[in-house]
CSV table of C-alpha atoms in Angstrom, one decimal:
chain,number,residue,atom,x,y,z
A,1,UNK,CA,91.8,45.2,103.9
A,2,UNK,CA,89.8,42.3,103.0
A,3,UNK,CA,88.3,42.0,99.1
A,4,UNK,CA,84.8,43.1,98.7
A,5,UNK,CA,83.8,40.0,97.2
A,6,UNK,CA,85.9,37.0,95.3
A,7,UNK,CA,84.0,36.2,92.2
A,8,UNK,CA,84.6,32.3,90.7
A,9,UNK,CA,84.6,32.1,86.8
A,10,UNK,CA,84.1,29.4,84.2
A,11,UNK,CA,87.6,29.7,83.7
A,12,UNK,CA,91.2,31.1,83.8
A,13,UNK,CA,90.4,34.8,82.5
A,14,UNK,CA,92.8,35.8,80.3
A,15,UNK,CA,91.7,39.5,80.0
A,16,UNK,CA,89.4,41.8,81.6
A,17,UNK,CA,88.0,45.2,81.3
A,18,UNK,CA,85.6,47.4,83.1
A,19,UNK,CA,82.7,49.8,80.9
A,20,UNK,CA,83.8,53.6,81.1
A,21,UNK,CA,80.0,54.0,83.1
A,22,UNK,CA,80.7,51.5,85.1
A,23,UNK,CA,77.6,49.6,84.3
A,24,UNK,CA,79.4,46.8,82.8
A,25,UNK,CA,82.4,43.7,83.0
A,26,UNK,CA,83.5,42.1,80.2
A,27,UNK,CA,86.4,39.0,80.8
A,28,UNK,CA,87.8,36.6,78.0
A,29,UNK,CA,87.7,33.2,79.0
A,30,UNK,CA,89.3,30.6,76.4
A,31,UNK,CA,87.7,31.6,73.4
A,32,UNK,CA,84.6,32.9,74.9
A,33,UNK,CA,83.5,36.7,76.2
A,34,UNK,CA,81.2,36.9,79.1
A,35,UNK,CA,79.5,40.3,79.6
A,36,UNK,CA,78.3,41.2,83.3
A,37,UNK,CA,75.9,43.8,84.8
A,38,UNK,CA,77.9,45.2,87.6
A,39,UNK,CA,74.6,46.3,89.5
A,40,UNK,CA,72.9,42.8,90.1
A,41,UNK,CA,75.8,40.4,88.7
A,42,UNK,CA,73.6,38.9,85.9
A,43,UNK,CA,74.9,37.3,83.4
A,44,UNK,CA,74.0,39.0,80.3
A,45,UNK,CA,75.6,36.9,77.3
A,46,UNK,CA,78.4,34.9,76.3
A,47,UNK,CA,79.8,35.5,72.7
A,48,UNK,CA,81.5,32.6,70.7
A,49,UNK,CA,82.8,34.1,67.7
A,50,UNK,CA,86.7,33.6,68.6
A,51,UNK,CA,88.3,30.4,67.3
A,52,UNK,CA,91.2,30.8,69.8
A,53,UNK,CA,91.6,32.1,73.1
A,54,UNK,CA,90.9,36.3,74.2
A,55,UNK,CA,93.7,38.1,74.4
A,56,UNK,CA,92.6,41.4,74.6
A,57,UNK,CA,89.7,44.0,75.2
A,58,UNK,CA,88.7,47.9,75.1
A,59,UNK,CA,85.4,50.0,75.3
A,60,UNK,CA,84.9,52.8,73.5
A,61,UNK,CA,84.9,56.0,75.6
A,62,UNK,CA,80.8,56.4,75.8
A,63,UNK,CA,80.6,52.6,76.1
A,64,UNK,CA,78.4,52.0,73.1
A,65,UNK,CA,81.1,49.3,71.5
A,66,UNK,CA,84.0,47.4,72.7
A,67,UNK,CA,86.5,45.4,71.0
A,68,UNK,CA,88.1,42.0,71.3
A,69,UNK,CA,91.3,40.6,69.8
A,70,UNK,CA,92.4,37.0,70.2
A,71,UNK,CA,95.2,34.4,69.1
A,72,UNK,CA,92.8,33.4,65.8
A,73,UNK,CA,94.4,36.5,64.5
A,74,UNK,CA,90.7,38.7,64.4
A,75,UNK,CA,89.9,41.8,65.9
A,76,UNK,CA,85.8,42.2,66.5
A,77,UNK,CA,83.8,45.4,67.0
A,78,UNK,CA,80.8,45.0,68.9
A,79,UNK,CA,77.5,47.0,69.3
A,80,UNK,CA,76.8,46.7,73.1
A,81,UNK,CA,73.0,47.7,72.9
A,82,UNK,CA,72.9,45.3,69.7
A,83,UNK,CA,74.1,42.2,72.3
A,84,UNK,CA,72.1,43.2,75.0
A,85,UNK,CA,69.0,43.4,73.0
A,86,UNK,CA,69.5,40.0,70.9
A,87,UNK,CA,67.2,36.7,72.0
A,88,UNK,CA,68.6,34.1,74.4
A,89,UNK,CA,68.7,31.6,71.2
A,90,UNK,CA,70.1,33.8,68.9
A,91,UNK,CA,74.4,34.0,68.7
A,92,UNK,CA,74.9,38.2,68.0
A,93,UNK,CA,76.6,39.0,65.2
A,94,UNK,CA,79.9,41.8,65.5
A,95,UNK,CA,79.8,44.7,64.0
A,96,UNK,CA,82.9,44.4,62.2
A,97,UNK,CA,85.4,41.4,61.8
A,98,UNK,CA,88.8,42.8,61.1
A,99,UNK,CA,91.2,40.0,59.7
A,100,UNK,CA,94.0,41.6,58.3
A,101,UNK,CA,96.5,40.4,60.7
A,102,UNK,CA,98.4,37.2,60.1
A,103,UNK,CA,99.5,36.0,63.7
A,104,UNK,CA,97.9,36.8,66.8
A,105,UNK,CA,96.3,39.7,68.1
A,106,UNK,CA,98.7,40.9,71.1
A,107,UNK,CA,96.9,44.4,72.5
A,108,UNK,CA,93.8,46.5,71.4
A,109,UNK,CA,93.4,50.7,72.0
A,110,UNK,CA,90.7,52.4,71.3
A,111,UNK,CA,90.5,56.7,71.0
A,112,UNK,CA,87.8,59.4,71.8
A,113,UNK,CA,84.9,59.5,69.6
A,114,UNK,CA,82.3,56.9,70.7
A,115,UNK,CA,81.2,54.8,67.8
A,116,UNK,CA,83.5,57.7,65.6
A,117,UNK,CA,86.8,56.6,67.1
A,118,UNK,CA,89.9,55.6,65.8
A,119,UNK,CA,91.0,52.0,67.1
A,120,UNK,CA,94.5,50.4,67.0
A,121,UNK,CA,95.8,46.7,67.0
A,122,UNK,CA,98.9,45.3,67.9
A,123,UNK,CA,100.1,42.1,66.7
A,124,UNK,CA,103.2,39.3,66.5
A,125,UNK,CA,103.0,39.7,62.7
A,126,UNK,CA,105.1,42.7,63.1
A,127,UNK,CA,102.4,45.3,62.6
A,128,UNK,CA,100.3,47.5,64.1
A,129,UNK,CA,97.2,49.1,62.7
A,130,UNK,CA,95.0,51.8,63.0
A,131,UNK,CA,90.9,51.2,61.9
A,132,UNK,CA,88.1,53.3,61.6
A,133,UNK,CA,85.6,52.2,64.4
A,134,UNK,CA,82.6,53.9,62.7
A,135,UNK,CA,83.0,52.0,59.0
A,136,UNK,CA,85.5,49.3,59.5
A,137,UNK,CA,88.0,50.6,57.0
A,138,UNK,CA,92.0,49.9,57.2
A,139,UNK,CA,93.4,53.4,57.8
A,140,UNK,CA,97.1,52.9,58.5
A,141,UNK,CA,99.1,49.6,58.4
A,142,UNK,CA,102.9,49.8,60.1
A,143,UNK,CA,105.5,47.0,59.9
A,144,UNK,CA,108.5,47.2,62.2
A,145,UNK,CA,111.6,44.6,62.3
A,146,UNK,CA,109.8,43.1,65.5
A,147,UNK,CA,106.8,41.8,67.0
A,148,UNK,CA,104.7,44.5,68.5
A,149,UNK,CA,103.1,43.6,72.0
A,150,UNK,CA,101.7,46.6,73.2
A,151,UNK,CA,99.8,49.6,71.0
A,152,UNK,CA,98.4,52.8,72.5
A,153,UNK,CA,97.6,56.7,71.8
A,154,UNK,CA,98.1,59.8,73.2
A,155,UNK,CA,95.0,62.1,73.8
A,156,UNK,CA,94.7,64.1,70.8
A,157,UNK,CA,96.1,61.0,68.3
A,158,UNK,CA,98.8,63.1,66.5
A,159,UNK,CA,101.0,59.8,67.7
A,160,UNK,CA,100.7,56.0,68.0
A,161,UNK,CA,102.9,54.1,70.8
A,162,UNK,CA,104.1,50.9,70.4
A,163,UNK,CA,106.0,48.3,72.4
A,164,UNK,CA,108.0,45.9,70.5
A,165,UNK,CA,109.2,42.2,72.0
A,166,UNK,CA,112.8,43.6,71.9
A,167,UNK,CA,112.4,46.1,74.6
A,168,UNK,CA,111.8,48.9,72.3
A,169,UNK,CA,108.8,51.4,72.3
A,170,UNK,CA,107.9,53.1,69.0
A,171,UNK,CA,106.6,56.2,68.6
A,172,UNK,CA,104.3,56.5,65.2
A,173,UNK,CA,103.5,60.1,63.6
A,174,UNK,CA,99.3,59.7,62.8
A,175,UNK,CA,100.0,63.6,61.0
A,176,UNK,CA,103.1,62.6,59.1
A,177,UNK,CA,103.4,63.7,55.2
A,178,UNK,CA,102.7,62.1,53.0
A,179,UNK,CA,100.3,60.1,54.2
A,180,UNK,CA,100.6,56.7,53.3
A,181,UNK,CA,98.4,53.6,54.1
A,182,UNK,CA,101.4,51.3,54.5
A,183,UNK,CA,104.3,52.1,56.1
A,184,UNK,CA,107.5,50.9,57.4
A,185,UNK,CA,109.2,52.0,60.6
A,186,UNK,CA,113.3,52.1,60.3
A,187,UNK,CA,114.7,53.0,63.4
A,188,UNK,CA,117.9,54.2,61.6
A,189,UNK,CA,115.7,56.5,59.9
A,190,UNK,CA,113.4,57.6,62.1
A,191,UNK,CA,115.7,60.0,64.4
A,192,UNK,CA,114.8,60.4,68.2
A,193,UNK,CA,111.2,58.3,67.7
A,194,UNK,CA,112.4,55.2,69.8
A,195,UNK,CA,112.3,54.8,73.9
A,196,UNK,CA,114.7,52.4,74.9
A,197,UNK,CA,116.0,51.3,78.0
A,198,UNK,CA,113.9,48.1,79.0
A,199,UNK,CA,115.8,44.5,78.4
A,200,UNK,CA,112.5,42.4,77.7
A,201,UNK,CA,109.5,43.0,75.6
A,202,UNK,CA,106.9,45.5,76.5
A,203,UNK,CA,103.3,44.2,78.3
A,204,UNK,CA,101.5,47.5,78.5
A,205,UNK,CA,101.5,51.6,77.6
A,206,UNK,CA,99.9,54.6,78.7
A,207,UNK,CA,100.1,57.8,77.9
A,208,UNK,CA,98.6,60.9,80.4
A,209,UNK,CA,96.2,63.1,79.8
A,210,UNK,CA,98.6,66.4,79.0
A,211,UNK,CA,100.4,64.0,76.5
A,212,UNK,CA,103.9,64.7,77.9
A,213,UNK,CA,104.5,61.2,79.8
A,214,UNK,CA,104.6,57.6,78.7
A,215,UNK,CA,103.9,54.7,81.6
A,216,UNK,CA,105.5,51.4,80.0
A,217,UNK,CA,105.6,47.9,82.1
A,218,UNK,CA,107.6,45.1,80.8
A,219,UNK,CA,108.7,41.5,81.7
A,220,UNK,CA,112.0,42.7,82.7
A,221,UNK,CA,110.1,43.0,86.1
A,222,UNK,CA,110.4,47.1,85.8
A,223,UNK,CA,107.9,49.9,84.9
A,224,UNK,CA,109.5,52.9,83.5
A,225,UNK,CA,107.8,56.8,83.1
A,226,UNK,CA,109.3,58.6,79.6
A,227,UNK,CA,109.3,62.2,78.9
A,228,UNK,CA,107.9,61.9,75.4
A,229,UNK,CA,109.5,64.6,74.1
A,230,UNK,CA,113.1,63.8,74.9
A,231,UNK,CA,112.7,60.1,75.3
A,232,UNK,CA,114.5,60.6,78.3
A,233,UNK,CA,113.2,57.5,81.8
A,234,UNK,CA,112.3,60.0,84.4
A,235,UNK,CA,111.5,56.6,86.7
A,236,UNK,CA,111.8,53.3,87.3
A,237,UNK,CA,109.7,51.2,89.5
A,238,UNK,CA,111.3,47.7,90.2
A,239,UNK,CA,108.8,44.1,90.6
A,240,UNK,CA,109.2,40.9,91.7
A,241,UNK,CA,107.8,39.5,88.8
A,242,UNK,CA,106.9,40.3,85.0
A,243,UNK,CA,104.7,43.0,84.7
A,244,UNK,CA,101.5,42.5,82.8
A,245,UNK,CA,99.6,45.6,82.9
A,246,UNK,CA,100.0,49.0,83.7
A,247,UNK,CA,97.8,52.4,83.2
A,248,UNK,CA,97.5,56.2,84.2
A,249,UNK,CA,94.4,57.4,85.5
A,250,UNK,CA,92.8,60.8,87.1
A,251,UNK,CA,93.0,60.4,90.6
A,252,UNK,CA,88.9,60.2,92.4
A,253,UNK,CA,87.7,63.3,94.0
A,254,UNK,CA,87.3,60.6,97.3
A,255,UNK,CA,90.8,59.4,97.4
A,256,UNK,CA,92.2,61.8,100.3
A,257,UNK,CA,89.3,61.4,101.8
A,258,UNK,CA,90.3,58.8,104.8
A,259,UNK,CA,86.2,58.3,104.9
A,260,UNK,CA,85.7,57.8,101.5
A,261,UNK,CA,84.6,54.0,101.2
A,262,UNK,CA,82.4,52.8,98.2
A,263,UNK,CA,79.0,52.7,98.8
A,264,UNK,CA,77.8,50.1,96.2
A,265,UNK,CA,79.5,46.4,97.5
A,266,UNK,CA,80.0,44.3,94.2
A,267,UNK,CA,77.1,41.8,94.2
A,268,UNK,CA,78.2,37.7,93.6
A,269,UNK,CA,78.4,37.5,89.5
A,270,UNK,CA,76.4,34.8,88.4
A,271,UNK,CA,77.7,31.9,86.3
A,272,UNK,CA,74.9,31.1,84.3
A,273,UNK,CA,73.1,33.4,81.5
A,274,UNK,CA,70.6,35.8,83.0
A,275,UNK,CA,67.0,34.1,82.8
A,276,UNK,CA,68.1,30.6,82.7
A,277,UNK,CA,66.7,28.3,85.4
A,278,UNK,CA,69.5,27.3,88.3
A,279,UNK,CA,69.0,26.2,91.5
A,280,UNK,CA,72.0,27.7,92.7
A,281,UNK,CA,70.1,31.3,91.9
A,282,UNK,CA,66.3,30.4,92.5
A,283,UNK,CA,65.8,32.6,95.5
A,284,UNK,CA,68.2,35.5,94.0
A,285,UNK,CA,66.7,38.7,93.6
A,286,UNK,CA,67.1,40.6,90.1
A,287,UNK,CA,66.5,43.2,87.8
A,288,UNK,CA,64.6,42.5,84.9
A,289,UNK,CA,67.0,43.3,81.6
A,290,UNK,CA,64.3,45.7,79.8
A,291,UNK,CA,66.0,47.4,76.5
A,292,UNK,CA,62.5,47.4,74.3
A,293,UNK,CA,62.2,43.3,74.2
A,294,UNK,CA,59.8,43.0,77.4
A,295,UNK,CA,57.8,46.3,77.6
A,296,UNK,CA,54.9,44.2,80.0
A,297,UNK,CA,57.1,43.4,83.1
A,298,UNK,CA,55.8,45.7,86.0
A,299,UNK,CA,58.8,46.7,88.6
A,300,UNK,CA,61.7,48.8,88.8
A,301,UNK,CA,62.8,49.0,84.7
A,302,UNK,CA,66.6,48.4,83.6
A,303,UNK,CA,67.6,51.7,83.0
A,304,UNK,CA,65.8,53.1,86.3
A,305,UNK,CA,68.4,50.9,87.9
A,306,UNK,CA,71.3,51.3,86.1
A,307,UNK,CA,70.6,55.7,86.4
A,308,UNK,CA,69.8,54.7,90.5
A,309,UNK,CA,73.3,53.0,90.4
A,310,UNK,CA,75.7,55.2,88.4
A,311,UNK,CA,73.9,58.5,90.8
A,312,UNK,CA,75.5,56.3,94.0
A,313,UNK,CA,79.0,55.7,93.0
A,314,UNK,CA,79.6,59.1,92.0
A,315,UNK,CA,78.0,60.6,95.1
A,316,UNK,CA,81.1,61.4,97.0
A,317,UNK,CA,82.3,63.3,94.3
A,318,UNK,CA,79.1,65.7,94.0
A,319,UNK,CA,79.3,65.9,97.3
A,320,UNK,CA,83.2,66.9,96.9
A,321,UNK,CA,82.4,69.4,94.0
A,322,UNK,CA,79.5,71.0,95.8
A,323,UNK,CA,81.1,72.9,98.8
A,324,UNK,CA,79.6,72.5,102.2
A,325,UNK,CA,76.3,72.6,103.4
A,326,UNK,CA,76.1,76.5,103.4
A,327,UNK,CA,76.8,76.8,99.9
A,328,UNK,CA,74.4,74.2,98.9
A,329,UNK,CA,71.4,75.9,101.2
A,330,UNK,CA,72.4,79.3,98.8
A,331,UNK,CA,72.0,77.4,95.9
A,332,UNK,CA,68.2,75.5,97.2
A,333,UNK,CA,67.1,78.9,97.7
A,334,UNK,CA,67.8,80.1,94.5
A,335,UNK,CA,66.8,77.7,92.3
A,336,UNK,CA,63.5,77.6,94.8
A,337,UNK,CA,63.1,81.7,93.6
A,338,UNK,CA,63.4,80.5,90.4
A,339,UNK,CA,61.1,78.0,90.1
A,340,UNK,CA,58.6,81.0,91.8
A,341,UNK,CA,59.3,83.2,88.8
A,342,UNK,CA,58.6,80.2,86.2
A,343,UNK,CA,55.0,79.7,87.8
A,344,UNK,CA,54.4,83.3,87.6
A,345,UNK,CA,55.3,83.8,84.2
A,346,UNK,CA,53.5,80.0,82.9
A,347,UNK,CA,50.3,81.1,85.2
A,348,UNK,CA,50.7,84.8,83.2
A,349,UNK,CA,50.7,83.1,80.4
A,350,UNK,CA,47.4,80.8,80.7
A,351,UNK,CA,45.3,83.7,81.8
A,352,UNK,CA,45.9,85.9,78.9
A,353,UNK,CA,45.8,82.5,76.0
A,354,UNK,CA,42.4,81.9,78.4
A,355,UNK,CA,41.2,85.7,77.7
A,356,UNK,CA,41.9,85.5,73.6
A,357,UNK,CA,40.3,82.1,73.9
A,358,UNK,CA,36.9,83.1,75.5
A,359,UNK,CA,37.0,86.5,74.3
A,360,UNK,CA,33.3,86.9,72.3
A,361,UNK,CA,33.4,87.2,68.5
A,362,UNK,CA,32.1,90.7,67.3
């Protein structure tokens, strides 16, 4: 299987995520974060507000924000509509610039909630922290005895996951009591609340959905899957290399499906801002960004496309959850009887307001 299409950056990318709509790429390259339309491959900005290069970046769940974390020690929150909306000259500003870490930023996790999450930060400083996405504010601070390179949460938040240099994975109690802003995690003290069995430092977690299983990848070339509740590895997966990044997902309706292929091809991702003049992209056909800024434009608007688009990639799937044709005919037929019933009733309706209307005055 050949790759749908190879798409050149500016530069080595040194993280990259995907929107949870799938409307959107974001990638870190050097200091700089360049923000894609996966529709068309515009460019839609570049942000310079890192002194030092990306290492990290997360969405919120309805893809309103994301987050970036970088080596200058900062973690940003961004408004996504507030970046796509701002002028071609003008630099947007971040929602929130959290600089309460002292070394660099290692990994960034952000909960459910939308712009009402929780977010957690991982440094080398020894810490990890968990924010407030909504206000900004500092909820918890924890300092372990080494630097923490990985930070994640389970579903429902009651705990915080985090992977220390050492090989060690920390599990943090959110609901512990007291509650205290600043903490310090003692292993000796903290019976059964550390995973161990990997000999370098941890690169990634993820935790499923039911909250019972940890997936950890480390540069000891393994990835291991925990049983949370008695630490115990139920697998190993050996590399040939250091692992870097590892997730669990829900499996796609389509995947069995030996003739599901996706039916949107990634288009070629520009390197230059959308609306700049290059020959390379002169005879390139696009989409006119239209978020409130340019109301005149006539054609197809922005979020026309973007609803046109997201309908396409998830039409296996409704296909999938439908049933066969059969079942779908049943269902056309009675939403057809209802519609019948609804123009009976609204026609009902306007004949007797037209009879009070024109009835003569005595």
């Amino acid at each position: 299987d050949q790759l749908q299409q190879k798409i050149i950056c500016p530069g080595p990318v040194t993280c990259l995520t995907a929107s949870p709509n799938g409307l959107y790429i974001l990638a870190g390259v050097a200091e700089s974060i360049y923000l894609w339309e996966v529709s068309n491959g515009n460019l839609l900005a570049i942000l310079n507000r890192h002194y030092q290069d990306l290492t990290c970046l997360c969405f919120t769940d309805d893809s309103s924000h994301f987050l970036s974390g970088a080596k200058d020690c900062l973690a940003l929150v961004w408004n996504l509509y507030s970046v796509l909306q701002a002028e071609p000259s003008q630099i947007p500003d971040p929602r929130h610039v959290w600089s309460r870490h002292s070394l660099p930023i290692t990994d960034l996790c952000c909960g459910f909630g939308g712009p009402l999450a929780r977010a957690a930060t991982a440094s080398l400083d020894q810490t990890a922290k968990l924010w407030e996405v909504s206000s900004g504010e500092l909820l918890l601070s924890v300092l372990f005895d080494v630097g923490i390179m990985a930070v994640t949460l389970d579903l429902s938040e009651y705990h915080m996951f985090c992977g220390g240099m050492d090989g060690s994975i920390f599990q943090v109690d959110l609901c512990a009591w007291p509650v205290q802003r600043d903490r310090t995690f003692q292993p000796e003290r903290e019976n059964g609340k550390v995973f161990k069995g990997h000999r370098n430092q941890v690169t990634c977690l993820s935790v499923s959905t039911d909250g019972s299983l940890l997936l950890s990848g480390s540069h000891d070339e393994t990835v291991r899957l925990w049983d949370i509740q008695s630490k115990q590895c139920l697998k190993t997966v050996n590399h040939k290399g250091p692992v870097t990044n590892a997730f669990i997902v829900l499996a796609p309706a389509n995947m069995c499906n030996p003739e599901g292929k996706p039916s949107v091809p990634l288009p070629k991702f520009s390197r230059h801002l959308h609306g700049t003049e290059s020959s390379e992209e002169q005879g390139s056909q696009g989409v006119t960004l239209r978020l409130g800024l340019h109301q005149q434009e006539s054609g197809e608007s922005y979020l026309e496309k973007a609803e046109k688009m997201y309908s396409q990639m998830y039409s296996t799937r409704e296909k999938n959850l439908v049933g066969d044709q059969e079942h779908l005919t049943i269902q056309v037929s009675e939403l057809e009887e209802e519609v019948s019933t609804l123009r009976k009733i609204n026609k009902n309706l306007f004949d007797f307001s037209a009879r009070i209307i024109t009835k003569p005055a005595k």
